Amino acid sequence: MRAGGVLGRLVMAGTSAWLLAAALAGAQSSPHQSAATQQLRDAIGLAQSGNETEALSRVNALLAAHPNFAAALKFQGELLEDMGKEPDAGAAYEHALRLAPNDSELLLKVGIYRLVSGKYSEAVSLLRRRVTLVPHDRDGLYYLAQAYHFAGQTSLAVKTIAECVRVDPTNASALQKYGELLSSSGDNEDALQWLLKAQKADPTLPRLDFDLGVASYYNMDFSSTLKYSAEAVRKQPDDLQSLALLADAQARLSQWKDAEDTYGRILAIKPDDEASLLGVGHCGVELKQYQQAVDALKAVLQTDPTQILAHFYLSRAYAGLGMNAQAQQEADLHTRMLAQLSGGPANEDREREKAVWAQARQLLMDHHEQEALRVFANSMAGPSATPGTPYVLVGALYMSMGDSSGAARNLKRALSVEPLVHEAHTYLGMLALQQGDLQTAEHEFNAELALHPNDRAAIAQIGAVRYKQGKWAEAADKLTQSETSDPALLYMLCDSDFRLGKTHDAEVAAEDLTAFGRSDPAVMDGLVKLLNSYGDSGLAQQLAGEKK
């Protein structure tokens, strides 16, 4: 969920909450409860005259005598919500809904609260009931679309928000949400058009500049990304998402000093932000501030010893300092980690393929993409020699070099040339995973598995998604099933097993990680710290000794 939250984008307008409560009170009135109904009407009158505190006191007293009076509970929830006491309001709405399970307003209220609290499947159920009871309801459709989105049901989310826009085509918030959900689904061209319509309808919408910047970014229009993200930062100077988007756009446009300054602003707010430390390191390389780059990149590897991009930039920084042996070591680590991710050099003919990848990487650094494609095409033989494979390999190499636009362009080109090409979806998923988009990542990995059901890389990366979601059992299962040799994924498997209390399995994963990551000091340091954090000091000491 983007910053601002669900409750920050209410679509509902016009009808007073108090009048809704009054209508319900009138509907429930009977000779047997006329006194209680009158007390509720008196409380509503107090609230309408501006005395909410006394109104709440009256309704609390009423509920003490009649604890199952649904209309009073509903009004209590509305008062508490107006006073900013959301948890208490939610409890009142929940109680009222149990007493009046078909009340459409309560279904909407409780559905929104479930959505905000992260109970997405429950929110979907409640909001679907709301839309069934009140067909073509813009509010129910708006929040149901969000619930579908966060429940991972992307196509239903887009379909539902499209219906919301059809019902109320002038509602700027719905137009914005339509654009945002289209962008999340990968349709950024259409997303941009709807976001521009939202801007025309209401340019003051919260987070609209950020949404426009995101859609522009994925359309590879970095000049527009820069414009929109700069405006988003102007409006919210400390918003980390907007600052990160601005820094990325500045880097894409080779505005290295500006990007470095923006990354510095992020680090001033969040000193351990890994992506910003990596960005500072990259900027340092481009600005020829090599020692500064080395310091930042080492800090990244202390936080995440499996960060492949840090090794790539560190190789360039060491080369800039004339430390050629260290530069070559980092370049070799980068190549090996890329191979372990998925489709890099195979065990056989390793030296020949290593030379091919090094040549292609240098060509891409020198902006000779077509030559890099030819290098890969000329090196292939047998089943791997397919029309789309060179684009996949160039896309993978771009991704490992931090060029997400070049990576996405070549991977999508691979799929257009050869729809069944192996690993294009896997790399697109890994690219989304790098950018923190777990939903798109999972969609791409599943697309790979639909084409190649036994693809171990895609299975392993599904495990990485589950790990980042904190679903330790599913993460461990997928990572084990994949038989991965990637140190980054073995680290996740080791951590997941420890969290599940499976100490023996965790230690086996640690030993596998040692076997495949022994030559990378950052990986080994990270593993030793992980083992110590779980109290496995004996194995930590053993591995520390082996590392030396």
XYZ file of C-alpha atoms in Angstrom:
548
model
C 0.000 0.000 0.000
C 1.448 3.354 -0.948
C 1.912 6.022 1.673
C -1.261 7.860 2.612
C -3.255 4.769 3.460
C -6.700 3.584 2.565
C -8.554 5.996 4.827
C -6.684 8.915 3.283
C -8.522 8.449 -0.019
C -12.198 8.258 0.908
C -14.565 8.415 -2.046
C -17.741 8.750 -0.006
C -19.248 12.219 0.024
C -22.482 13.980 0.777
C -24.419 12.011 3.393
C -23.723 12.796 7.038
C -22.708 9.830 9.162
C -25.099 11.077 11.857
C -28.010 11.079 9.425
C -27.176 7.505 8.490
C -27.276 6.554 12.153
C -30.536 8.415 12.601
C -32.080 6.564 9.674
C -31.030 3.246 11.181
C -32.354 4.282 14.572
C -35.695 5.097 12.992
C -35.793 1.784 11.185
C -35.232 -0.108 14.424
C -37.696 1.884 16.466
C -40.655 -0.028 17.954
C -43.026 0.432 20.870
C -40.762 -1.785 22.982
C -37.682 0.303 22.439
C -39.050 3.791 21.860
C -37.271 5.188 24.922
C -33.883 3.885 23.795
C -34.498 5.119 20.270
C -35.361 8.592 21.586
C -32.159 8.639 23.657
C -30.193 7.802 20.523
C -31.952 10.569 18.594
C -31.091 13.008 21.377
C -27.438 11.974 21.186
C -27.468 12.429 17.401
C -28.935 15.889 17.881
C -26.117 16.814 20.252
C -23.532 15.673 17.737
C -25.185 17.604 14.915
C -25.076 20.735 17.056
C -21.318 20.268 17.549
C -21.259 18.679 21.017
C -19.681 15.331 20.124
C -18.216 14.763 23.611
C -21.623 14.915 25.292
C -23.115 12.851 22.452
C -20.539 10.117 23.082
C -21.239 10.238 26.814
C -24.970 9.781 26.141
C -24.511 6.908 23.716
C -22.078 5.174 26.091
C -24.695 5.342 28.841
C -27.326 4.050 26.426
C -25.148 1.064 25.491
C -24.465 0.297 29.145
C -28.203 -0.314 29.496
C -28.715 -1.795 25.993
C -25.361 -3.401 24.945
C -26.801 -5.013 21.814
C -28.474 -1.922 20.362
C -26.915 -2.090 16.862
C -27.855 1.465 15.834
C -26.274 2.905 18.974
C -23.125 0.849 18.429
C -22.919 2.126 14.888
C -23.298 5.729 16.021
C -20.726 5.174 18.777
C -18.286 3.924 16.134
C -18.891 6.994 13.972
C -18.272 9.354 16.895
C -15.109 7.516 17.918
C -13.865 7.566 14.316
C -14.482 11.317 14.075
C -12.447 11.740 17.278
C -9.519 9.801 15.804
C -10.002 6.734 18.010
C -9.910 4.203 15.169
C -9.278 1.005 17.206
C -12.248 1.709 19.485
C -14.368 2.689 16.501
C -13.451 -0.541 14.739
C -14.490 -2.589 17.773
C -17.863 -0.821 17.876
C -18.454 -1.429 14.179
C -17.474 -5.103 14.538
C -19.973 -5.562 17.388
C -22.706 -3.798 15.435
C -22.074 -5.922 12.347
C -22.482 -9.122 14.331
C -25.930 -7.868 15.350
C -26.834 -6.509 11.889
C -24.875 -8.682 9.410
C -26.643 -7.298 6.340
C -26.232 -3.608 7.146
C -24.524 -2.266 4.019
C -22.893 0.704 5.770
C -21.412 -1.540 8.452
C -20.139 -3.928 5.787
C -18.329 -0.995 4.188
C -16.948 0.331 7.481
C -15.727 -3.031 8.774
C -14.451 -3.977 5.329
C -12.300 -0.838 5.258
C -10.976 -1.505 8.760
C -10.087 -5.070 7.802
C -8.329 -3.709 4.713
C -6.319 -1.190 6.737
C -5.301 -3.871 9.249
C -3.993 -6.162 6.511
C -6.773 -8.785 6.669
C -7.245 -8.690 2.926
C -9.236 -11.880 2.324
C -11.706 -10.882 5.067
C -11.967 -7.401 3.551
C -12.725 -8.930 0.138
C -15.525 -11.041 1.628
C -17.174 -8.128 3.438
C -16.847 -5.660 0.586
C -18.190 -8.149 -1.943
C -21.282 -8.491 0.267
C -21.556 -4.695 0.334
C -21.460 -4.517 -3.473
C -24.016 -7.333 -3.728
C -26.398 -5.435 -1.433
C -25.716 -2.069 -3.064
C -25.004 -2.761 -6.761
C -22.941 -0.194 -8.681
C -21.845 1.402 -5.394
C -18.746 3.499 -6.033
C -17.476 3.325 -2.443
C -17.811 -0.429 -2.183
C -16.208 -0.914 -5.599
C -13.332 1.445 -4.757
C -12.329 -0.378 -1.593
C -13.080 -3.826 -3.002
C -10.598 -3.073 -5.794
C -7.949 -2.243 -3.195
C -8.733 -5.381 -1.218
C -8.384 -7.518 -4.349
C -5.091 -5.780 -5.115
C -3.545 -6.461 -1.727
C -4.898 -10.009 -1.737
C -2.879 -10.575 -4.925
C -5.910 -10.799 -7.236
C -4.657 -8.253 -9.744
C -7.063 -8.886 -12.613
C -10.096 -8.645 -10.298
C -8.681 -5.447 -8.790
C -8.359 -3.803 -12.202
C -11.800 -5.056 -13.319
C -13.429 -3.747 -10.132
C -11.862 -0.287 -10.217
C -12.791 -0.046 -13.915
C -16.418 -0.663 -12.891
C -16.059 2.038 -10.212
C -14.873 4.506 -12.859
C -17.735 3.478 -15.170
C -20.219 4.176 -12.357
C -18.670 7.550 -11.482
C -16.459 8.718 -14.395
C -15.756 12.136 -12.884
C -14.484 10.890 -9.516
C -10.833 11.950 -9.425
C -9.844 9.553 -6.626
C -11.260 6.604 -8.559
C -9.432 7.720 -11.715
C -6.201 7.890 -9.738
C -6.761 4.474 -8.198
C -7.474 3.029 -11.645
C -4.161 4.385 -12.888
C -2.314 3.120 -9.818
C -3.733 -0.405 -10.149
C -3.046 -0.518 -13.883
C 0.547 0.415 -13.114
C 0.768 -2.331 -10.505
C -0.528 -4.805 -13.096
C 2.217 -3.776 -15.545
C 0.063 -1.741 -17.937
C 1.902 1.531 -17.467
C 0.941 3.110 -20.786
C -2.768 2.998 -19.947
C -1.964 3.793 -16.315
C -0.364 7.066 -17.334
C -3.417 8.096 -19.349
C -5.800 7.529 -16.427
C -3.474 9.294 -14.007
C -3.352 12.295 -16.330
C -7.170 12.292 -16.394
C -7.126 12.260 -12.588
C -4.689 15.184 -12.611
C -6.983 17.136 -14.926
C -9.951 16.399 -12.657
C -8.146 17.300 -9.419
C -4.431 18.212 -9.440
C -4.377 18.375 -5.618
C -4.931 14.616 -5.117
C -2.530 13.157 -2.520
C 0.377 11.159 -3.997
C -0.698 11.867 -7.582
C 2.724 13.221 -8.589
C 4.358 10.104 -7.169
C 1.962 7.824 -9.070
C 2.639 9.741 -12.293
C 6.358 9.422 -11.649
C 6.107 5.660 -11.139
C 4.127 5.133 -14.344
C 6.567 7.342 -16.259
C 9.494 5.392 -14.808
C 8.138 2.064 -16.009
C 7.420 3.634 -19.395
C 11.151 4.487 -19.395
C 10.380 8.210 -19.652
C 12.945 9.306 -17.102
C 12.670 13.022 -17.836
C 8.998 12.915 -16.856
C 9.878 10.730 -13.871
C 12.286 13.435 -12.759
C 9.650 16.150 -13.155
C 6.911 14.334 -11.254
C 9.122 12.962 -8.487
C 10.698 16.389 -7.917
C 7.208 17.839 -7.487
C 6.274 15.000 -5.118
C 9.372 15.741 -3.024
C 8.603 19.464 -3.042
C 5.206 18.694 -1.523
C 6.510 16.048 0.910
C 10.237 16.691 1.474
C 10.755 13.722 3.812
C 8.789 11.092 1.908
C 11.244 8.231 1.359
C 9.417 6.713 -1.615
C 9.387 9.997 -3.515
C 13.025 10.689 -2.667
C 14.060 7.222 -3.857
C 12.184 7.696 -7.138
C 13.810 11.108 -7.621
C 17.298 9.742 -6.933
C 16.770 6.880 -9.374
C 15.556 9.260 -12.081
C 18.560 11.528 -11.546
C 20.894 8.547 -11.843
C 19.140 7.343 -15.011
C 19.752 10.784 -16.522
C 23.420 10.743 -15.385
C 22.838 13.614 -12.962
C 25.263 11.962 -10.573
C 25.872 14.819 -8.144
C 22.156 15.522 -7.789
C 21.488 11.808 -7.300
C 24.210 11.602 -4.657
C 22.665 14.528 -2.790
C 19.205 12.935 -2.922
C 20.518 9.603 -1.657
C 22.166 11.584 1.138
C 18.783 13.062 2.084
C 17.359 9.556 2.361
C 20.280 8.393 4.508
C 19.821 11.394 6.797
C 16.324 10.042 7.531
C 17.139 6.330 7.348
C 20.903 5.811 7.851
C 20.878 2.073 7.124
C 18.927 2.245 3.858
C 20.680 -0.334 1.697
C 19.425 0.924 -1.675
C 20.635 4.456 -0.912
C 24.055 3.247 0.246
C 24.316 1.317 -3.008
C 23.251 4.462 -4.870
C 25.928 6.528 -3.130
C 28.483 3.896 -4.121
C 27.356 3.988 -7.747
C 27.433 7.789 -7.808
C 30.906 7.751 -6.294
C 32.132 5.509 -9.116
C 30.650 7.760 -11.796
C 31.998 10.905 -10.104
C 35.440 9.222 -9.765
C 35.233 9.518 -5.973
C 36.493 5.981 -5.708
C 37.376 5.739 -2.023
C 34.011 7.156 -1.044
C 32.414 4.563 -3.325
C 34.413 1.734 -1.734
C 33.355 2.808 1.765
C 29.673 2.960 0.836
C 29.731 -0.359 -1.021
C 31.471 -2.149 1.825
C 28.727 -0.838 4.117
C 26.164 -2.370 1.741
C 27.902 -5.744 1.866
C 28.013 -5.643 5.655
C 24.223 -5.280 5.614
C 23.599 -7.731 2.762
C 26.590 -9.899 1.852
C 24.764 -11.307 -1.184
C 24.159 -7.973 -2.956
C 25.358 -8.654 -6.487
C 25.332 -5.017 -7.651
C 27.670 -3.994 -4.832
C 30.300 -6.397 -6.193
C 29.909 -4.953 -9.694
C 30.359 -1.339 -8.575
C 33.093 -2.301 -6.113
C 35.069 -3.857 -8.967
C 34.886 -0.555 -10.844
C 35.821 1.451 -7.743
C 38.880 -0.691 -7.022
C 39.915 -0.382 -10.671
C 39.658 3.391 -10.351
C 41.988 3.262 -7.357
C 44.464 1.119 -9.292
C 43.822 -1.874 -7.017
C 43.656 -4.311 -9.917
C 43.814 -7.563 -7.935
C 40.868 -6.525 -5.757
C 39.014 -5.289 -8.834
C 39.444 -8.655 -10.547
C 38.311 -10.525 -7.431
C 35.107 -8.480 -7.248
C 34.499 -8.937 -10.984
C 34.890 -12.702 -10.583
C 32.476 -12.697 -7.629
C 29.976 -10.739 -9.684
C 30.209 -13.201 -12.561
C 29.865 -16.240 -10.306
C 26.913 -14.779 -8.390
C 25.205 -13.978 -11.687
C 25.762 -17.576 -12.779
C 24.265 -18.873 -9.543
C 21.212 -16.658 -9.898
C 20.125 -18.563 -12.986
C 21.539 -18.648 -16.459
C 25.151 -17.581 -16.218
C 28.194 -19.674 -17.083
C 27.653 -23.390 -16.588
C 30.051 -25.628 -14.702
C 31.323 -27.105 -17.959
C 33.323 -24.783 -20.171
C 33.332 -22.327 -17.253
C 36.427 -20.436 -18.329
C 35.209 -20.019 -21.904
C 31.779 -18.842 -20.820
C 33.292 -16.624 -18.166
C 35.270 -14.877 -20.907
C 32.104 -14.505 -23.005
C 30.225 -12.880 -20.147
C 33.141 -10.576 -19.327
C 33.343 -9.494 -22.983
C 29.601 -8.861 -23.171
C 29.641 -6.924 -19.911
C 32.404 -4.639 -21.171
C 30.510 -4.054 -24.427
C 27.393 -3.029 -22.492
C 29.457 -0.702 -20.306
C 30.750 0.868 -23.538
C 27.146 1.166 -24.866
C 27.562 -1.457 -27.606
C 24.438 -3.508 -27.005
C 24.149 -5.012 -30.490
C 27.711 -6.282 -30.308
C 26.984 -7.859 -26.909
C 23.955 -9.627 -28.406
C 26.145 -10.964 -31.214
C 28.760 -12.195 -28.742
C 26.128 -14.254 -26.931
C 24.549 -15.467 -30.191
C 27.903 -16.605 -31.580
C 28.802 -18.419 -28.362
C 25.664 -20.572 -28.261
C 25.281 -24.093 -29.547
C 22.775 -26.921 -29.229
C 19.395 -26.498 -27.472
C 20.368 -23.121 -26.002
C 20.812 -21.579 -29.453
C 17.328 -20.076 -29.774
C 16.319 -16.640 -31.153
C 15.317 -15.176 -27.787
C 18.214 -16.424 -25.664
C 20.751 -13.653 -26.500
C 18.179 -11.051 -25.391
C 17.610 -12.969 -22.154
C 21.347 -13.043 -21.423
C 21.829 -9.362 -22.223
C 18.797 -8.573 -20.055
C 20.275 -10.610 -17.208
C 23.591 -8.829 -17.563
C 21.933 -5.410 -17.618
C 20.031 -6.360 -14.459
C 23.235 -7.365 -12.687
C 24.739 -4.003 -13.675
C 21.846 -2.035 -12.195
C 20.268 -0.993 -15.509
C 16.654 -2.057 -14.944
C 15.351 -0.296 -18.053
C 17.878 -2.045 -20.311
C 17.106 -5.335 -18.591
C 13.326 -5.013 -18.962
C 13.599 -3.903 -22.583
C 15.709 -6.904 -23.618
C 13.747 -9.448 -21.590
C 10.465 -8.282 -23.101
C 12.106 -8.341 -26.533
C 13.124 -11.952 -25.873
C 9.492 -12.878 -25.174
C 8.250 -11.093 -28.295
C 10.838 -12.907 -30.447
C 10.322 -16.266 -28.732
C 7.287 -16.464 -26.395
C 8.444 -19.781 -24.911
C 12.028 -18.648 -24.312
C 13.548 -20.031 -21.136
C 14.217 -17.721 -18.136
C 12.901 -14.404 -19.499
C 10.012 -14.423 -17.020
C 12.362 -15.535 -14.253
C 14.662 -12.571 -14.825
C 11.714 -10.169 -15.085
C 10.562 -11.518 -11.722
C 14.028 -11.066 -10.247
C 14.051 -7.511 -11.578
C 10.724 -6.825 -9.859
C 12.090 -8.441 -6.690
C 15.081 -6.093 -6.760
C 12.640 -3.183 -6.884
C 10.564 -4.525 -3.993
C 7.525 -5.363 -6.151
C 6.693 -8.786 -4.715
C 3.377 -9.083 -6.525
C 4.850 -8.606 -10.005
C 7.787 -10.829 -9.094
C 5.531 -13.700 -8.104
C 3.429 -13.229 -11.253
C 6.539 -13.522 -13.448
C 7.916 -16.572 -11.617
C 4.562 -18.312 -11.969
C 4.532 -17.417 -15.677
C 7.940 -19.110 -16.018
C 6.680 -22.191 -14.190
C 3.606 -22.339 -16.432
C 5.991 -22.687 -19.396
C 8.698 -24.723 -17.642
C 7.166 -26.434 -14.569
C 10.478 -27.811 -13.281
C 12.499 -24.618 -13.597
C 14.545 -24.618 -10.412
C 15.488 -20.951 -10.608
C 11.833 -19.866 -10.686
C 10.984 -22.245 -7.835
C 13.876 -20.824 -5.806
C 12.808 -17.255 -6.494
C 9.252 -18.031 -5.346
C 11.008 -19.083 -2.134
C 12.728 -15.680 -2.025
C 9.337 -13.961 -2.372
C 7.951 -16.021 0.510
C 11.023 -15.170 2.591
C 10.510 -11.445 2.037
C 6.845 -11.917 2.980
C 7.886 -13.553 6.257
C 6.300 -16.884 5.280
C 9.163 -18.981 6.615
C 7.700 -22.468 6.108
C 6.766 -21.839 2.473
C 10.124 -20.148 1.864
C 12.043 -23.119 3.269
C 9.949 -25.582 1.271
C 10.486 -23.828 -2.076
C 14.177 -23.142 -1.489
C 14.789 -26.760 -0.505
C 12.806 -28.024 -3.503
C 14.907 -25.875 -5.855
C 18.202 -27.438 -4.689
C 19.729 -23.990 -5.088
C 23.453 -23.328 -4.863
C 23.058 -19.540 -4.778
C 24.573 -18.216 -1.506
C 21.912 -15.496 -1.241
C 19.129 -18.059 -1.384
C 20.949 -20.499 0.900
C 21.251 -17.667 3.430
C 17.444 -17.221 3.256
C 16.965 -20.984 3.672
C 19.265 -21.070 6.699
C 17.474 -18.130 8.331
C 14.022 -19.578 7.548
C 14.914 -22.947 9.094
C 16.229 -21.263 12.231
C 13.019 -19.234 12.531
C 11.025 -22.467 12.235
C 13.094 -24.094 14.997
C 14.628 -26.589 12.534
C 18.174 -26.229 13.811
C 19.577 -29.307 12.072
C 18.208 -28.253 8.674
C 19.516 -24.723 9.255
C 23.000 -26.055 9.946
C 22.898 -28.185 6.783
C 21.945 -25.057 4.792
C 24.826 -23.176 6.485
C 27.280 -25.873 5.409
C 25.956 -25.732 1.829
C 26.291 -21.956 1.888
C 29.888 -22.331 3.049
C 30.646 -24.710 0.191
C 29.280 -22.370 -2.467
C 30.168 -19.003 -0.899
C 33.526 -19.674 0.727
C 35.443 -17.347 -1.602
C 33.229 -14.349 -0.772
C 34.297 -12.827 2.579
C 31.123 -10.749 2.840
C 28.933 -13.851 2.480
C 30.908 -15.732 5.109
C 30.856 -12.804 7.549
C 27.098 -12.560 7.109
C 26.656 -16.272 7.759
C 28.767 -16.167 10.922
C 26.685 -13.234 12.229
C 23.473 -15.122 11.400
C 24.628 -18.233 13.280
C 25.687 -16.190 16.308
C 22.331 -14.399 16.341
C 20.625 -17.785 16.795
C 23.065 -18.924 19.474
C 24.854 -21.454 17.239
C 28.277 -20.169 18.243
C 29.996 -23.551 17.818
C 29.255 -23.781 14.107
C 29.920 -20.043 13.757
C 33.419 -20.478 15.195
C 34.057 -23.490 12.981
C 33.022 -21.605 9.845
C 34.974 -18.537 10.895
C 38.036 -20.758 11.138
C 37.384 -22.273 7.721
C 36.966 -18.791 6.278
C 40.467 -17.924 7.368
